[in-house]
């Protein structure tokens, strides 16, 4: 009786997995480079086209040359994009947190006036809350 291990020994399985892993890593690097090419604002249209042609027609050589020539810039551009994203996110949080969920100070003043009208607030409490809200 012939088993699967007789036809495909463990060492062959190891080499297959290694080559598969390297192929996936190369694809990841290729897509990362293509993304970097399109996101680089300093690179002209012709420069982008040239790098794309090199990376697509001679993929292994193109990727290797791109990493050697522009590898350091890839990291700097990625870090700058991350800083810009973080700053935009923090700005969004600040603006979202500063506005009240009910519609802003006009809605708060309306609620305060309604509470005063119902007698839940005295004139003095209303004026204090209004001053605090408008400050």
JSON list of C-alpha atoms in Angstrom, two decimals:
[
{"chain": "A", "resi": 1, "resn": "UNK", "atom": "CA", "xyz": [0.00, 0.00, 0.00]},
{"chain": "A", "resi": 2, "resn": "UNK", "atom": "CA", "xyz": [1.38, 3.42, -1.03]},
{"chain": "A", "resi": 3, "resn": "UNK", "atom": "CA", "xyz": [0.77, 6.38, 1.29]},
{"chain": "A", "resi": 4, "resn": "UNK", "atom": "CA", "xyz": [0.97, 10.10, 0.68]},
{"chain": "A", "resi": 5, "resn": "UNK", "atom": "CA", "xyz": [4.25, 10.37, 2.61]},
{"chain": "A", "resi": 6, "resn": "UNK", "atom": "CA", "xyz": [5.91, 7.90, 0.24]},
{"chain": "A", "resi": 7, "resn": "UNK", "atom": "CA", "xyz": [5.07, 10.08, -2.77]},
{"chain": "A", "resi": 8, "resn": "UNK", "atom": "CA", "xyz": [5.81, 13.44, -1.14]},
{"chain": "A", "resi": 9, "resn": "UNK", "atom": "CA", "xyz": [8.46, 13.28, 1.60]},
{"chain": "A", "resi": 10, "resn": "UNK", "atom": "CA", "xyz": [8.69, 15.83, 4.40]},
{"chain": "A", "resi": 11, "resn": "UNK", "atom": "CA", "xyz": [11.67, 17.68, 2.91]},
{"chain": "A", "resi": 12, "resn": "UNK", "atom": "CA", "xyz": [9.78, 18.24, -0.34]},
{"chain": "A", "resi": 13, "resn": "UNK", "atom": "CA", "xyz": [6.87, 19.61, 1.66]},
{"chain": "A", "resi": 14, "resn": "UNK", "atom": "CA", "xyz": [9.24, 21.97, 3.47]},
{"chain": "A", "resi": 15, "resn": "UNK", "atom": "CA", "xyz": [10.71, 23.27, 0.19]},
{"chain": "A", "resi": 16, "resn": "UNK", "atom": "CA", "xyz": [7.24, 23.74, -1.30]},
{"chain": "A", "resi": 17, "resn": "UNK", "atom": "CA", "xyz": [6.11, 25.74, 1.74]},
{"chain": "A", "resi": 18, "resn": "UNK", "atom": "CA", "xyz": [9.29, 27.84, 1.63]},
{"chain": "A", "resi": 19, "resn": "UNK", "atom": "CA", "xyz": [8.86, 28.71, -2.06]},
{"chain": "A", "resi": 20, "resn": "UNK", "atom": "CA", "xyz": [5.17, 29.47, -1.51]},
{"chain": "A", "resi": 21, "resn": "UNK", "atom": "CA", "xyz": [6.04, 31.79, 1.40]},
{"chain": "A", "resi": 22, "resn": "UNK", "atom": "CA", "xyz": [8.70, 33.58, -0.66]},
{"chain": "A", "resi": 23, "resn": "UNK", "atom": "CA", "xyz": [6.28, 33.99, -3.58]},
{"chain": "A", "resi": 24, "resn": "UNK", "atom": "CA", "xyz": [3.62, 35.52, -1.29]},
{"chain": "A", "resi": 25, "resn": "UNK", "atom": "CA", "xyz": [6.20, 37.87, 0.25]},
{"chain": "A", "resi": 26, "resn": "UNK", "atom": "CA", "xyz": [7.36, 38.95, -3.21]},
{"chain": "A", "resi": 27, "resn": "UNK", "atom": "CA", "xyz": [3.75, 39.67, -4.23]},
{"chain": "A", "resi": 28, "resn": "UNK", "atom": "CA", "xyz": [3.28, 41.69, -1.05]},
{"chain": "A", "resi": 29, "resn": "UNK", "atom": "CA", "xyz": [6.41, 43.71, -1.84]},
{"chain": "A", "resi": 30, "resn": "UNK", "atom": "CA", "xyz": [5.30, 44.24, -5.45]},
{"chain": "A", "resi": 31, "resn": "UNK", "atom": "CA", "xyz": [1.91, 45.61, -4.36]},
{"chain": "A", "resi": 32, "resn": "UNK", "atom": "CA", "xyz": [3.57, 47.79, -1.71]},
{"chain": "A", "resi": 33, "resn": "UNK", "atom": "CA", "xyz": [5.87, 49.26, -4.37]},
{"chain": "A", "resi": 34, "resn": "UNK", "atom": "CA", "xyz": [3.04, 49.88, -6.83]},
{"chain": "A", "resi": 35, "resn": "UNK", "atom": "CA", "xyz": [1.08, 51.62, -4.06]},
{"chain": "A", "resi": 36, "resn": "UNK", "atom": "CA", "xyz": [4.13, 53.72, -3.20]},
{"chain": "A", "resi": 37, "resn": "UNK", "atom": "CA", "xyz": [4.57, 54.70, -6.85]},
{"chain": "A", "resi": 38, "resn": "UNK", "atom": "CA", "xyz": [1.01, 55.98, -7.12]},
{"chain": "A", "resi": 39, "resn": "UNK", "atom": "CA", "xyz": [1.04, 57.78, -3.75]},
{"chain": "A", "resi": 40, "resn": "UNK", "atom": "CA", "xyz": [4.32, 59.63, -4.30]},
{"chain": "A", "resi": 41, "resn": "UNK", "atom": "CA", "xyz": [3.44, 63.26, -5.03]},
{"chain": "A", "resi": 42, "resn": "UNK", "atom": "CA", "xyz": [7.01, 64.23, -5.94]},
{"chain": "A", "resi": 43, "resn": "UNK", "atom": "CA", "xyz": [7.30, 61.66, -8.74]},
{"chain": "A", "resi": 44, "resn": "UNK", "atom": "CA", "xyz": [6.19, 62.92, -12.17]},
{"chain": "A", "resi": 45, "resn": "UNK", "atom": "CA", "xyz": [3.75, 61.07, -14.37]},
{"chain": "A", "resi": 46, "resn": "UNK", "atom": "CA", "xyz": [6.54, 59.87, -16.64]},
{"chain": "A", "resi": 47, "resn": "UNK", "atom": "CA", "xyz": [8.53, 58.70, -13.64]},
{"chain": "A", "resi": 48, "resn": "UNK", "atom": "CA", "xyz": [5.55, 56.74, -12.35]},
{"chain": "A", "resi": 49, "resn": "UNK", "atom": "CA", "xyz": [5.00, 55.21, -15.78]},
{"chain": "A", "resi": 50, "resn": "UNK", "atom": "CA", "xyz": [8.68, 54.25, -16.05]},
{"chain": "A", "resi": 51, "resn": "UNK", "atom": "CA", "xyz": [8.77, 52.56, -12.66]},
{"chain": "A", "resi": 52, "resn": "UNK", "atom": "CA", "xyz": [5.51, 50.73, -13.39]},
{"chain": "A", "resi": 53, "resn": "UNK", "atom": "CA", "xyz": [6.79, 49.48, -16.73]},
{"chain": "A", "resi": 54, "resn": "UNK", "atom": "CA", "xyz": [10.03, 48.30, -15.12]},
{"chain": "A", "resi": 55, "resn": "UNK", "atom": "CA", "xyz": [8.21, 46.58, -12.24]},
{"chain": "A", "resi": 56, "resn": "UNK", "atom": "CA", "xyz": [5.62, 44.92, -14.49]},
{"chain": "A", "resi": 57, "resn": "UNK", "atom": "CA", "xyz": [7.79, 43.90, -17.45]},
{"chain": "A", "resi": 58, "resn": "UNK", "atom": "CA", "xyz": [10.84, 42.80, -15.44]},
{"chain": "A", "resi": 59, "resn": "UNK", "atom": "CA", "xyz": [9.19, 42.13, -12.07]},
{"chain": "A", "resi": 60, "resn": "UNK", "atom": "CA", "xyz": [12.06, 40.67, -10.03]},
{"chain": "A", "resi": 61, "resn": "UNK", "atom": "CA", "xyz": [14.65, 43.11, -11.33]},
{"chain": "A", "resi": 62, "resn": "UNK", "atom": "CA", "xyz": [12.23, 46.06, -11.20]},
{"chain": "A", "resi": 63, "resn": "UNK", "atom": "CA", "xyz": [11.28, 45.40, -7.58]},
{"chain": "A", "resi": 64, "resn": "UNK", "atom": "CA", "xyz": [14.91, 44.92, -6.57]},
{"chain": "A", "resi": 65, "resn": "UNK", "atom": "CA", "xyz": [16.04, 48.13, -8.30]},
{"chain": "A", "resi": 66, "resn": "UNK", "atom": "CA", "xyz": [13.11, 50.12, -6.84]},
{"chain": "A", "resi": 67, "resn": "UNK", "atom": "CA", "xyz": [13.92, 48.99, -3.30]},
{"chain": "A", "resi": 68, "resn": "UNK", "atom": "CA", "xyz": [17.61, 49.85, -3.77]},
{"chain": "A", "resi": 69, "resn": "UNK", "atom": "CA", "xyz": [16.98, 53.27, -5.36]},
{"chain": "A", "resi": 70, "resn": "UNK", "atom": "CA", "xyz": [13.88, 54.46, -3.50]},
{"chain": "A", "resi": 71, "resn": "UNK", "atom": "CA", "xyz": [13.68, 52.20, -0.41]},
{"chain": "A", "resi": 72, "resn": "UNK", "atom": "CA", "xyz": [14.54, 54.88, 2.15]},
{"chain": "A", "resi": 73, "resn": "UNK", "atom": "CA", "xyz": [12.02, 57.27, 0.63]},
{"chain": "A", "resi": 74, "resn": "UNK", "atom": "CA", "xyz": [9.31, 54.61, 0.91]},
{"chain": "A", "resi": 75, "resn": "UNK", "atom": "CA", "xyz": [9.70, 54.58, 4.69]},
{"chain": "A", "resi": 76, "resn": "UNK", "atom": "CA", "xyz": [9.75, 58.37, 4.95]},
{"chain": "A", "resi": 77, "resn": "UNK", "atom": "CA", "xyz": [6.64, 58.74, 2.78]},
{"chain": "A", "resi": 78, "resn": "UNK", "atom": "CA", "xyz": [4.80, 56.06, 4.77]},
{"chain": "A", "resi": 79, "resn": "UNK", "atom": "CA", "xyz": [5.67, 57.75, 8.07]},
{"chain": "A", "resi": 80, "resn": "UNK", "atom": "CA", "xyz": [4.58, 61.17, 6.75]},
{"chain": "A", "resi": 81, "resn": "UNK", "atom": "CA", "xyz": [1.26, 59.65, 5.60]},
{"chain": "A", "resi": 82, "resn": "UNK", "atom": "CA", "xyz": [0.78, 58.07, 9.02]},
{"chain": "A", "resi": 83, "resn": "UNK", "atom": "CA", "xyz": [1.46, 61.41, 10.77]},
{"chain": "A", "resi": 84, "resn": "UNK", "atom": "CA", "xyz": [-1.01, 63.20, 8.49]},
{"chain": "A", "resi": 85, "resn": "UNK", "atom": "CA", "xyz": [-3.64, 60.54, 9.13]},
{"chain": "A", "resi": 86, "resn": "UNK", "atom": "CA", "xyz": [-3.12, 60.74, 12.87]},
{"chain": "A", "resi": 87, "resn": "UNK", "atom": "CA", "xyz": [-3.33, 64.55, 12.83]},
{"chain": "A", "resi": 88, "resn": "UNK", "atom": "CA", "xyz": [-6.55, 64.44, 10.79]},
{"chain": "A", "resi": 89, "resn": "UNK", "atom": "CA", "xyz": [-8.02, 61.85, 13.15]},
{"chain": "A", "resi": 90, "resn": "UNK", "atom": "CA", "xyz": [-7.10, 63.89, 16.23]},
{"chain": "A", "resi": 91, "resn": "UNK", "atom": "CA", "xyz": [-8.59, 67.01, 14.63]},
{"chain": "A", "resi": 92, "resn": "UNK", "atom": "CA", "xyz": [-11.79, 65.11, 13.88]},
{"chain": "A", "resi": 93, "resn": "UNK", "atom": "CA", "xyz": [-11.98, 63.92, 17.49]},
{"chain": "A", "resi": 94, "resn": "UNK", "atom": "CA", "xyz": [-11.46, 67.46, 18.80]},
{"chain": "A", "resi": 95, "resn": "UNK", "atom": "CA", "xyz": [-14.17, 68.93, 16.59]},
{"chain": "A", "resi": 96, "resn": "UNK", "atom": "CA", "xyz": [-16.57, 66.08, 17.32]},
{"chain": "A", "resi": 97, "resn": "UNK", "atom": "CA", "xyz": [-16.04, 66.29, 21.06]},
{"chain": "A", "resi": 98, "resn": "UNK", "atom": "CA", "xyz": [-16.39, 70.07, 21.16]},
{"chain": "A", "resi": 99, "resn": "UNK", "atom": "CA", "xyz": [-19.90, 70.08, 19.70]},
{"chain": "A", "resi": 100, "resn": "UNK", "atom": "CA", "xyz": [-22.63, 68.73, 21.88]},
{"chain": "A", "resi": 101, "resn": "UNK", "atom": "CA", "xyz": [-24.59, 65.79, 20.48]},
{"chain": "A", "resi": 102, "resn": "UNK", "atom": "CA", "xyz": [-27.91, 67.61, 20.79]},
{"chain": "A", "resi": 103, "resn": "UNK", "atom": "CA", "xyz": [-27.17, 70.26, 18.21]},
{"chain": "A", "resi": 104, "resn": "UNK", "atom": "CA", "xyz": [-24.87, 72.79, 19.83]},
{"chain": "A", "resi": 105, "resn": "UNK", "atom": "CA", "xyz": [-25.36, 75.79, 22.11]},
{"chain": "A", "resi": 106, "resn": "UNK", "atom": "CA", "xyz": [-28.64, 76.92, 20.51]},
{"chain": "A", "resi": 107, "resn": "UNK", "atom": "CA", "xyz": [-30.26, 73.61, 21.42]},
{"chain": "A", "resi": 108, "resn": "UNK", "atom": "CA", "xyz": [-28.82, 73.84, 24.96]},
{"chain": "A", "resi": 109, "resn": "UNK", "atom": "CA", "xyz": [-30.20, 77.38, 25.39]},
{"chain": "A", "resi": 110, "resn": "UNK", "atom": "CA", "xyz": [-33.57, 76.16, 24.20]},
{"chain": "A", "resi": 111, "resn": "UNK", "atom": "CA", "xyz": [-33.53, 73.35, 26.78]},
{"chain": "A", "resi": 112, "resn": "UNK", "atom": "CA", "xyz": [-32.51, 75.77, 29.52]},
{"chain": "A", "resi": 113, "resn": "UNK", "atom": "CA", "xyz": [-35.35, 78.13, 28.60]},
{"chain": "A", "resi": 114, "resn": "UNK", "atom": "CA", "xyz": [-37.80, 75.23, 28.65]},
{"chain": "A", "resi": 115, "resn": "UNK", "atom": "CA", "xyz": [-36.59, 74.17, 32.12]},
{"chain": "A", "resi": 116, "resn": "UNK", "atom": "CA", "xyz": [-36.92, 77.75, 33.37]},
{"chain": "A", "resi": 117, "resn": "UNK", "atom": "CA", "xyz": [-40.41, 78.00, 31.90]},
{"chain": "A", "resi": 118, "resn": "UNK", "atom": "CA", "xyz": [-41.49, 74.80, 33.68]},
{"chain": "A", "resi": 119, "resn": "UNK", "atom": "CA", "xyz": [-40.05, 76.08, 36.95]},
{"chain": "A", "resi": 120, "resn": "UNK", "atom": "CA", "xyz": [-37.25, 73.55, 37.23]},
{"chain": "A", "resi": 121, "resn": "UNK", "atom": "CA", "xyz": [-34.66, 76.36, 37.16]},
{"chain": "A", "resi": 122, "resn": "UNK", "atom": "CA", "xyz": [-34.67, 79.68, 38.97]},
{"chain": "A", "resi": 123, "resn": "UNK", "atom": "CA", "xyz": [-33.73, 82.89, 37.15]},
{"chain": "A", "resi": 124, "resn": "UNK", "atom": "CA", "xyz": [-30.33, 82.87, 38.86]},
{"chain": "A", "resi": 125, "resn": "UNK", "atom": "CA", "xyz": [-29.61, 79.21, 37.90]},
{"chain": "A", "resi": 126, "resn": "UNK", "atom": "CA", "xyz": [-30.73, 79.95, 34.34]},
{"chain": "A", "resi": 127, "resn": "UNK", "atom": "CA", "xyz": [-28.39, 82.97, 34.05]},
{"chain": "A", "resi": 128, "resn": "UNK", "atom": "CA", "xyz": [-25.46, 80.98, 35.48]},
{"chain": "A", "resi": 129, "resn": "UNK", "atom": "CA", "xyz": [-26.00, 78.07, 33.08]},
{"chain": "A", "resi": 130, "resn": "UNK", "atom": "CA", "xyz": [-26.47, 80.46, 30.16]},
{"chain": "A", "resi": 131, "resn": "UNK", "atom": "CA", "xyz": [-23.25, 82.34, 31.00]},
{"chain": "A", "resi": 132, "resn": "UNK", "atom": "CA", "xyz": [-21.37, 79.05, 31.35]},
{"chain": "A", "resi": 133, "resn": "UNK", "atom": "CA", "xyz": [-22.74, 77.81, 28.03]},
{"chain": "A", "resi": 134, "resn": "UNK", "atom": "CA", "xyz": [-21.92, 80.99, 26.13]},
{"chain": "A", "resi": 135, "resn": "UNK", "atom": "CA", "xyz": [-18.42, 81.31, 27.61]}
]
